[in-house]
Amino acid sequence: MRSLYIKFAVTTITIMIVSGLLAFVFSNSYYQYTLKPQNDEKNTKIALEIASYVNANEDIHLHRYLENVSTIGYQLLLVDASGEETFFGAPFRDTSLPSDTKLTVLGGDVYHGMKQFPQETFVTGFFANELSNTIGVPLETNGQKYALFLRPDIKLLFNEMHILFGWLLALTLIISIVLVLIGAKYLVNPISKLTKATKELSEGNFSLQLDIARKDEIGELATSFTHMARQLAKLDEMKTEFISNITHDIQSPLANLKGYANLLEKEETTAAEKKTYLSIIHSEIERLSRLTKQLLLLASLDRNEGLIEKKRFNVSEQLKEVIHRHQWIINERGMMIRYSLPDVYMSGDPSLLTNVWENLLMNAIKYNQDHGTIDISIQETETTVKVQIQDTGIGLKGHEVDRIFERFYRVDTSRTSAIEGTGLGLSIVSSIVKLHDGAIDIESFIDEGTTIVIQLPKL
Ligand code: ADP
């Protein structure tokens, strides 16, 4: 029994057979304890009525009368005092009956053969065409004593019904088996499709299509599966893009380094040129180092390496330190920085959160106008800390705002092309804030500036 289809079909058919057998056992007990005595009683009443009718009408011809009774659906045996037996109606299959029984009925007793018929015969006892399966009543007419044994002629009464019930049972069985086989296919088919799709997925085919349009649990599973395949496809695409971006971002400073190193080696290079080339080499090395540091941080954030070592610390203090570290560049660009940072304590990973503030402040400086302004403020509620960093810089368009947290995304305009960057800063910010169960809000207008609000839970 390897396939689910066979398992399902065999289980259902077994259930049908077992329930059929149980139903037979229950209906048999019902027959033995309720119907059989009722049947006996009903036929005893009929036999006694026949006897009393014969008794009351001495002028009727007994044999002819009993012949008539047999034609309306009874099998009869008449035994007279001398032991002579006359059968009426369809013959009994088995005519054995102890002579004692006949004598006791002749003597005036009623014989309840139906009620006493052995239980082992189950419900089929009802159909047993045997003389012992009759009702025997004493009968007296014209001073003569008889014993009359009677049972309904089931064949005559129920022949058509028999066939009908037989067909009904056979058809029910056949139809239900066919339906079980079809139903099982209907149930199992989508699972086979899903299995096939899983294999395809494991072989790297993320663009598979599942034609399972159902609204039940299997339909839900298929929908989730397709969703998962799409997500995997997206991840795969992102991975490829990520690798090509990294390669490009590492390749271009390396090419620059090589080029300027070659120029340095040339004899005709003047001292002033050498100085310029060396400073370019330094800045390229700086760029590479920054990029690798950011990549390492992103990779460890992705792995979620138990990084988040929370402890209680003063966020305002931390923000002030970050500002002080960048004060020289703010001064250099003639910017003004305003901040109001009263002491606020929270629980979080200080070294990760420093990264957040550094990236945001650097962006507020890099993408600001010369002589622009930066405003930093902090607010706390009972459960959260909100840090707002606002600049008067170049701003962003709506569709750019939607993408700035993507890895390697950089707005590419004439105004930003000269600005150094890797496109990784904000994705690092977003990962760290997510690790702290926080949220980021951003509002930006072209040429007016950008406001970023980071909301973090205090605990
Ligand atoms: P980058 O290293 O390029 O600064 P980020 O991930 O920090 O990378 O930012 C992604 C892009 O979002 C930037 O290239 C820039 O175009 C845009 N951006 C980020 N911060 C600001 C800001 N304060 N004002 C305007 N544009 C911004």
XYZ file of C-alpha atoms and ligand atoms in Angstrom:
486
model
C 0.000 0.000 0.000
C 2.404 2.669 -1.140
C 0.327 5.347 -2.715
C -1.992 7.605 -0.793
C -4.665 6.866 -3.392
C -4.635 3.121 -2.697
C -4.485 3.729 1.045
C -7.486 6.014 0.905
C -9.527 3.696 -1.343
C -8.714 0.578 0.715
C -9.447 2.351 4.007
C -12.794 3.678 2.794
C -13.877 0.349 1.305
C -12.812 -1.440 4.523
C -14.864 1.065 6.513
C -17.834 0.332 4.225
C -17.489 -3.434 4.705
C -16.994 -3.202 8.467
C -19.947 -0.842 8.862
C -22.039 -3.189 6.671
C -21.138 -6.114 8.919
C -21.858 -4.117 12.074
C -25.187 -2.991 10.641
C -25.980 -6.646 9.913
C -25.131 -7.685 13.481
C -27.265 -4.893 14.961
C -30.232 -5.508 12.683
C -29.938 -9.212 13.434
C -30.220 -8.595 17.179
C -33.179 -6.339 16.470
C -34.759 -9.151 14.459
C -34.035 -11.811 17.103
C -35.290 -9.803 20.073
C -38.045 -7.674 18.611
C -39.191 -8.684 15.149
C -39.109 -12.461 15.588
C -41.516 -12.542 18.573
C -43.719 -9.978 16.794
C -43.762 -12.087 13.651
C -44.632 -15.155 15.692
C -47.442 -13.325 17.432
C -48.853 -11.943 14.179
C -48.905 -15.367 12.505
C -50.333 -17.040 15.610
C -53.204 -14.583 15.431
C -53.806 -15.376 11.734
C -53.643 -19.161 12.372
C -56.040 -18.876 15.314
C -58.446 -16.816 13.230
C -58.398 -19.418 10.468
C -59.034 -22.110 13.107
C -61.896 -20.231 14.690
C -63.426 -19.472 11.293
C -63.322 -23.155 10.370
C -64.760 -23.950 13.777
C -67.614 -21.535 13.375
C -68.476 -22.618 9.836
C -68.864 -26.358 9.946
C -70.420 -26.485 6.493
C -67.307 -25.267 4.622
C -65.088 -27.699 2.779
C -61.967 -27.689 4.915
C -59.485 -28.759 2.216
C -60.886 -26.363 -0.359
C -60.861 -23.527 2.149
C -57.241 -24.189 3.123
C -56.344 -24.444 -0.582
C -57.774 -20.912 -0.947
C -55.847 -19.636 2.055
C -52.639 -20.990 0.506
C -53.210 -19.082 -2.710
C -53.237 -15.764 -0.896
C -49.684 -16.399 0.340
C -49.431 -19.176 2.948
C -47.871 -22.624 3.190
C -49.961 -25.012 5.283
C -49.917 -28.515 6.699
C -53.049 -30.145 8.044
C -52.597 -33.213 10.268
C -55.667 -35.166 11.293
C -56.125 -37.351 14.382
C -55.053 -40.459 12.469
C -51.746 -38.772 11.580
C -52.571 -38.222 7.916
C -50.900 -35.128 6.515
C -52.067 -32.821 3.735
C -49.918 -29.923 2.460
C -51.363 -26.812 0.862
C -49.486 -24.148 -1.116
C -45.817 -24.139 -1.995
C -43.907 -27.154 -0.662
C -41.661 -26.858 2.436
C -37.966 -27.326 1.736
C -37.661 -29.321 4.939
C -40.708 -31.132 6.278
C -39.147 -32.616 9.392
C -41.120 -31.946 12.589
C -41.160 -34.193 15.652
C -44.380 -36.180 15.874
C -44.612 -35.105 19.526
C -45.108 -31.557 18.354
C -47.909 -32.613 16.044
C -49.533 -34.561 18.880
C -49.364 -31.689 21.360
C -50.995 -29.379 18.794
C -53.652 -32.032 18.117
C -54.106 -32.107 21.874
C -54.957 -28.390 21.864
C -51.564 -26.602 22.328
C -50.272 -23.840 20.152
C -46.800 -24.455 18.569
C -44.578 -21.378 18.286
C -42.033 -22.639 15.758
C -41.168 -19.183 14.544
C -40.232 -17.829 17.943
C -38.258 -20.990 18.794
C -36.439 -21.078 15.474
C -32.663 -21.265 16.245
C -30.851 -17.937 16.643
C -27.778 -19.057 14.685
C -29.712 -18.579 11.479
C -29.547 -14.819 11.998
C -32.071 -12.700 10.223
C -32.196 -15.223 7.391
C -34.258 -17.458 9.716
C -37.180 -15.364 8.638
C -36.840 -16.816 5.153
C -36.206 -20.461 6.211
C -38.772 -22.512 4.333
C -38.994 -25.288 6.947
C -41.950 -26.944 8.570
C -40.371 -26.367 11.981
C -40.465 -22.613 11.220
C -44.306 -22.468 11.417
C -47.120 -21.719 13.823
C -49.182 -24.741 14.796
C -52.753 -24.352 16.078
C -55.403 -26.930 16.967
C -58.482 -26.901 14.751
C -61.799 -28.663 15.205
C -64.632 -29.082 12.763
C -67.481 -31.539 12.493
C -66.206 -33.271 15.652
C -62.838 -33.994 14.060
C -59.557 -32.729 15.568
C -56.723 -31.436 13.442
C -53.433 -29.712 13.794
C -52.864 -26.832 11.362
C -49.299 -25.589 10.726
C -48.891 -22.319 8.880
C -46.220 -19.895 7.670
C -46.382 -17.067 5.158
C -45.086 -18.005 1.712
C -42.224 -15.501 1.673
C -41.280 -16.360 -1.878
C -44.746 -15.606 -3.149
C -45.090 -12.434 -1.104
C -41.630 -11.003 -1.454
C -40.150 -12.444 -4.613
C -40.053 -9.138 -6.485
C -39.043 -7.291 -3.354
C -36.243 -9.787 -2.866
C -34.858 -9.077 -6.312
C -35.370 -5.358 -5.819
C -33.532 -5.357 -2.505
C -30.808 -7.521 -3.987
C -30.294 -5.055 -6.815
C -30.475 -2.134 -4.427
C -27.722 -3.617 -2.269
C -25.533 -4.624 -5.205
C -25.935 -1.240 -6.919
C -25.273 0.649 -3.689
C -22.075 -1.333 -3.247
C -20.902 -0.913 -6.836
C -21.781 2.781 -7.013
C -20.173 3.563 -3.668
C -16.970 1.711 -4.587
C -16.789 3.585 -7.917
C -17.475 6.891 -6.147
C -14.815 6.146 -3.533
C -12.296 5.455 -6.303
C -13.213 8.698 -8.117
C -13.404 10.718 -4.874
C -10.014 9.425 -3.773
C -8.522 10.531 -7.101
C -10.070 13.990 -6.618
C -8.548 14.235 -3.144
C -5.161 12.787 -3.922
C -4.541 14.406 -7.324
C -3.619 17.863 -5.965
C -1.282 16.252 -3.452
C 0.516 14.467 -6.287
C 0.708 17.808 -8.119
C 2.132 19.462 -4.990
C 4.704 16.695 -4.608
C 5.769 17.159 -8.222
C 5.951 20.928 -7.722
C 8.082 20.475 -4.579
C 10.533 18.373 -6.577
C 10.686 21.035 -9.290
C 11.239 23.701 -6.652
C 14.080 21.741 -5.075
C 15.672 21.585 -8.529
C 15.588 25.371 -8.714
C 12.509 25.997 -10.847
C 10.906 28.855 -8.931
C 8.561 29.945 -11.686
C 6.334 26.860 -11.495
C 2.565 27.139 -11.858
C 0.135 25.045 -9.829
C -3.327 24.586 -11.348
C -5.112 23.788 -8.116
C -8.179 25.996 -7.775
C -9.809 24.763 -4.615
C -11.147 26.543 -1.597
C -10.461 23.820 0.985
C -7.337 23.131 3.063
C -5.548 21.656 0.055
C -6.370 24.813 -1.925
C -4.939 26.882 0.911
C -1.832 24.742 0.948
C -1.456 25.215 -2.816
C -1.827 28.998 -2.468
C 0.774 29.098 0.308
C 3.023 26.906 -1.788
C 2.789 29.219 -4.805
C 3.417 32.193 -2.519
C 6.457 30.457 -1.074
C 7.755 29.690 -4.598
C 7.347 33.366 -5.560
C 9.193 34.485 -2.415
C 11.979 32.037 -3.162
C 12.138 33.329 -6.734
C 12.410 36.873 -5.378
C 15.121 35.847 -2.927
C 16.993 34.093 -5.696
C 16.787 37.213 -7.857
C 17.909 39.367 -4.935
C 20.825 37.046 -4.271
C 21.995 37.272 -7.877
C 21.599 41.047 -7.881
C 23.372 41.306 -4.533
C 26.347 39.324 -5.776
C 26.611 41.364 -8.959
C 26.377 44.595 -6.950
C 29.077 43.515 -4.527
C 31.297 42.395 -7.360
C 30.870 45.741 -9.059
C 31.409 47.722 -5.875
C 34.591 45.861 -5.064
C 35.808 45.726 -8.621
C 35.662 49.470 -9.330
C 37.802 50.669 -6.361
C 40.251 47.853 -7.103
C 40.512 49.016 -10.704
C 41.103 52.561 -9.467
C 43.749 51.381 -7.023
C 45.547 49.504 -9.766
C 45.365 52.476 -12.140
C 46.696 55.008 -9.652
C 49.374 52.646 -8.368
C 50.600 52.322 -11.958
C 50.641 56.102 -12.328
C 52.652 56.423 -9.098
C 55.281 54.097 -10.520
C 55.776 56.262 -13.605
C 58.867 58.416 -13.547
C 57.261 61.417 -15.161
C 54.670 61.745 -12.382
C 55.252 64.964 -10.471
C 55.279 65.181 -6.684
C 52.016 67.138 -6.692
C 50.347 64.491 -8.854
C 51.686 61.736 -6.609
C 50.098 63.466 -3.655
C 46.745 63.607 -5.400
C 46.958 59.954 -6.492
C 47.887 58.849 -2.988
C 44.918 60.667 -1.536
C 42.657 58.971 -4.126
C 44.192 55.595 -3.213
C 43.494 56.318 0.453
C 39.905 57.233 -0.192
C 39.397 54.106 -2.344
C 40.866 51.949 0.416
C 38.598 53.750 2.845
C 35.626 52.989 0.553
C 36.525 49.311 0.286
C 37.015 49.023 3.999
C 33.659 50.701 4.667
C 31.939 48.420 2.174
C 33.364 45.228 3.642
C 32.536 46.357 7.172
C 28.948 47.069 6.133
C 28.686 43.749 4.313
C 29.983 41.879 7.328
C 27.524 43.653 9.579
C 24.629 42.937 7.192
C 25.596 39.273 6.940
C 25.670 38.874 10.703
C 22.393 40.793 11.050
C 20.877 38.381 8.503
C 22.040 35.409 10.480
C 20.558 37.023 13.538
C 23.553 35.648 15.402
C 22.308 36.247 18.963
C 23.680 39.656 18.155
C 21.291 41.617 20.116
C 22.911 42.045 23.499
C 20.474 44.306 25.260
C 21.420 46.503 28.138
C 20.087 49.690 29.674
C 21.834 52.804 28.423
C 21.363 56.510 27.849
C 20.336 56.998 24.180
C 20.680 60.762 24.341
C 24.248 60.400 25.540
C 24.949 58.050 22.666
C 23.395 60.440 20.135
C 25.511 63.322 21.469
C 28.682 61.211 21.079
C 27.789 60.438 17.471
C 27.158 64.140 16.798
C 30.492 65.083 18.344
C 32.302 62.554 16.211
C 30.848 64.187 13.090
C 31.069 67.798 14.236
C 34.144 68.545 12.102
C 32.401 67.592 8.837
C 29.305 69.555 9.830
C 31.515 72.571 10.435
C 33.430 71.954 7.252
C 30.241 72.102 5.184
C 29.026 75.160 7.024
C 25.975 73.383 8.382
C 24.115 74.043 11.529
C 23.076 71.278 13.878
C 20.459 71.782 16.541
C 19.548 69.192 19.088
C 17.566 68.886 22.230
C 18.498 65.662 23.928
C 17.386 65.308 27.559
C 18.512 62.054 29.226
C 16.426 59.088 28.054
C 17.201 55.516 29.040
C 16.222 52.426 27.116
C 17.153 48.804 26.798
C 18.831 47.788 23.538
C 22.089 46.847 21.917
C 24.185 50.045 22.160
C 26.801 49.072 19.567
C 24.116 48.219 16.989
C 22.103 51.340 17.715
C 25.217 53.543 17.338
C 25.296 52.236 13.769
C 21.726 53.430 13.258
C 22.462 56.988 14.441
C 25.745 57.156 12.522
C 24.114 56.120 9.259
C 21.204 58.506 9.681
C 23.390 61.445 10.676
C 25.843 60.748 7.835
C 22.945 60.710 5.362
C 21.557 63.956 6.813
C 24.998 65.488 6.227
C 25.723 63.886 2.834
C 22.352 64.629 1.261
C 22.027 68.115 2.777
C 22.610 71.448 1.055
C 25.714 73.357 1.946
C 24.851 75.595 4.923
C 21.818 73.419 5.571
C 20.410 72.541 8.953
C 20.068 69.278 10.870
C 17.640 68.933 13.784
C 17.817 66.009 16.167
C 15.329 65.442 18.958
C 14.240 62.691 21.282
C 10.890 62.001 22.868
C 9.855 59.315 25.262
C 6.553 57.785 26.303
C 6.051 55.181 28.999
C 6.936 52.378 26.615
C 8.750 53.905 23.646
C 11.594 56.149 22.600
C 11.284 58.250 19.440
C 14.383 59.723 17.793
C 13.813 62.231 15.004
C 16.509 63.322 12.554
C 15.514 66.093 10.204
C 17.548 67.671 7.432
C 17.026 70.482 4.950
C 18.589 68.491 2.155
C 17.807 67.419 -1.377
C 14.865 65.234 -0.359
C 13.386 62.213 -2.103
C 10.507 61.431 -4.479
C 7.710 59.118 -3.356
C 8.894 56.108 -5.343
C 12.453 56.645 -4.097
C 11.276 56.660 -0.489
C 9.714 53.231 -1.132
C 13.068 51.775 -2.153
C 15.730 53.381 0.020
C 15.810 50.474 2.489
C 16.687 48.007 -0.284
C 20.235 46.760 -0.351
C 22.494 48.683 -2.742
C 19.709 51.053 -3.731
C 21.015 54.557 -4.362
C 19.044 57.395 -5.856
C 20.785 58.087 -9.097
C 20.519 61.745 -10.065
C 22.988 64.374 -11.074
C 22.775 65.721 -7.548
C 23.692 62.449 -5.859
C 26.208 61.008 -8.295
C 29.120 62.842 -6.661
C 28.144 61.707 -3.179
C 30.016 58.715 -1.824
C 27.933 55.772 -0.685
C 27.330 52.067 -0.880
C 23.547 51.898 -0.722
C 23.811 49.630 2.331
C 23.464 52.124 5.196
C 19.685 52.262 5.388
C 19.238 48.513 4.951
C 21.517 48.096 7.967
C 19.393 50.661 9.848
C 16.226 48.802 8.908
C 17.605 45.394 10.008
C 18.777 46.737 13.371
C 15.484 48.529 14.062
C 13.609 45.337 13.153
C 15.798 43.322 15.540
C 14.750 45.758 18.274
C 11.054 45.415 17.296
C 11.003 49.064 16.356
C 9.577 51.029 13.438
C 10.836 53.592 10.953
C 8.828 56.511 9.631
C 10.053 58.678 6.808
C 8.775 61.858 5.270
C 10.595 63.603 2.468
C 10.049 66.453 0.008
C 12.259 67.290 -2.935
C 14.508 70.276 -2.140
C 12.881 70.694 1.257
C 14.433 67.889 3.213
C 13.882 64.586 4.879
C 12.619 63.607 8.314
C 13.273 60.158 9.663
C 11.704 58.974 12.910
C 12.921 55.837 14.624
C 10.597 54.427 17.232
C 11.986 51.815 19.620
C 10.421 50.004 22.548
C 12.057 50.985 25.836
C 12.378 47.390 27.026
P 24.245 55.409 0.863
O 25.487 54.710 1.266
O 24.130 55.545 -0.602
O 24.020 56.673 1.595
P 21.873 54.460 2.226
O 21.324 53.093 2.306
O 22.233 55.127 3.481
O 23.080 54.366 1.234
O 20.825 55.348 1.474
C 20.236 54.926 0.285
C 19.850 56.086 -0.589
O 18.805 56.828 -0.003
C 20.953 57.073 -0.754
O 21.795 56.737 -1.821
C 20.219 58.363 -0.998
O 19.933 58.494 -2.361
C 18.937 58.195 -0.254
N 18.951 58.916 1.044
C 19.240 58.409 2.240
N 19.131 59.355 3.209
C 18.756 60.494 2.601
C 18.462 61.828 3.055
N 18.563 62.177 4.330
N 18.076 62.728 2.129
C 17.956 62.393 0.826
N 18.227 61.167 0.341
C 18.605 60.208 1.201
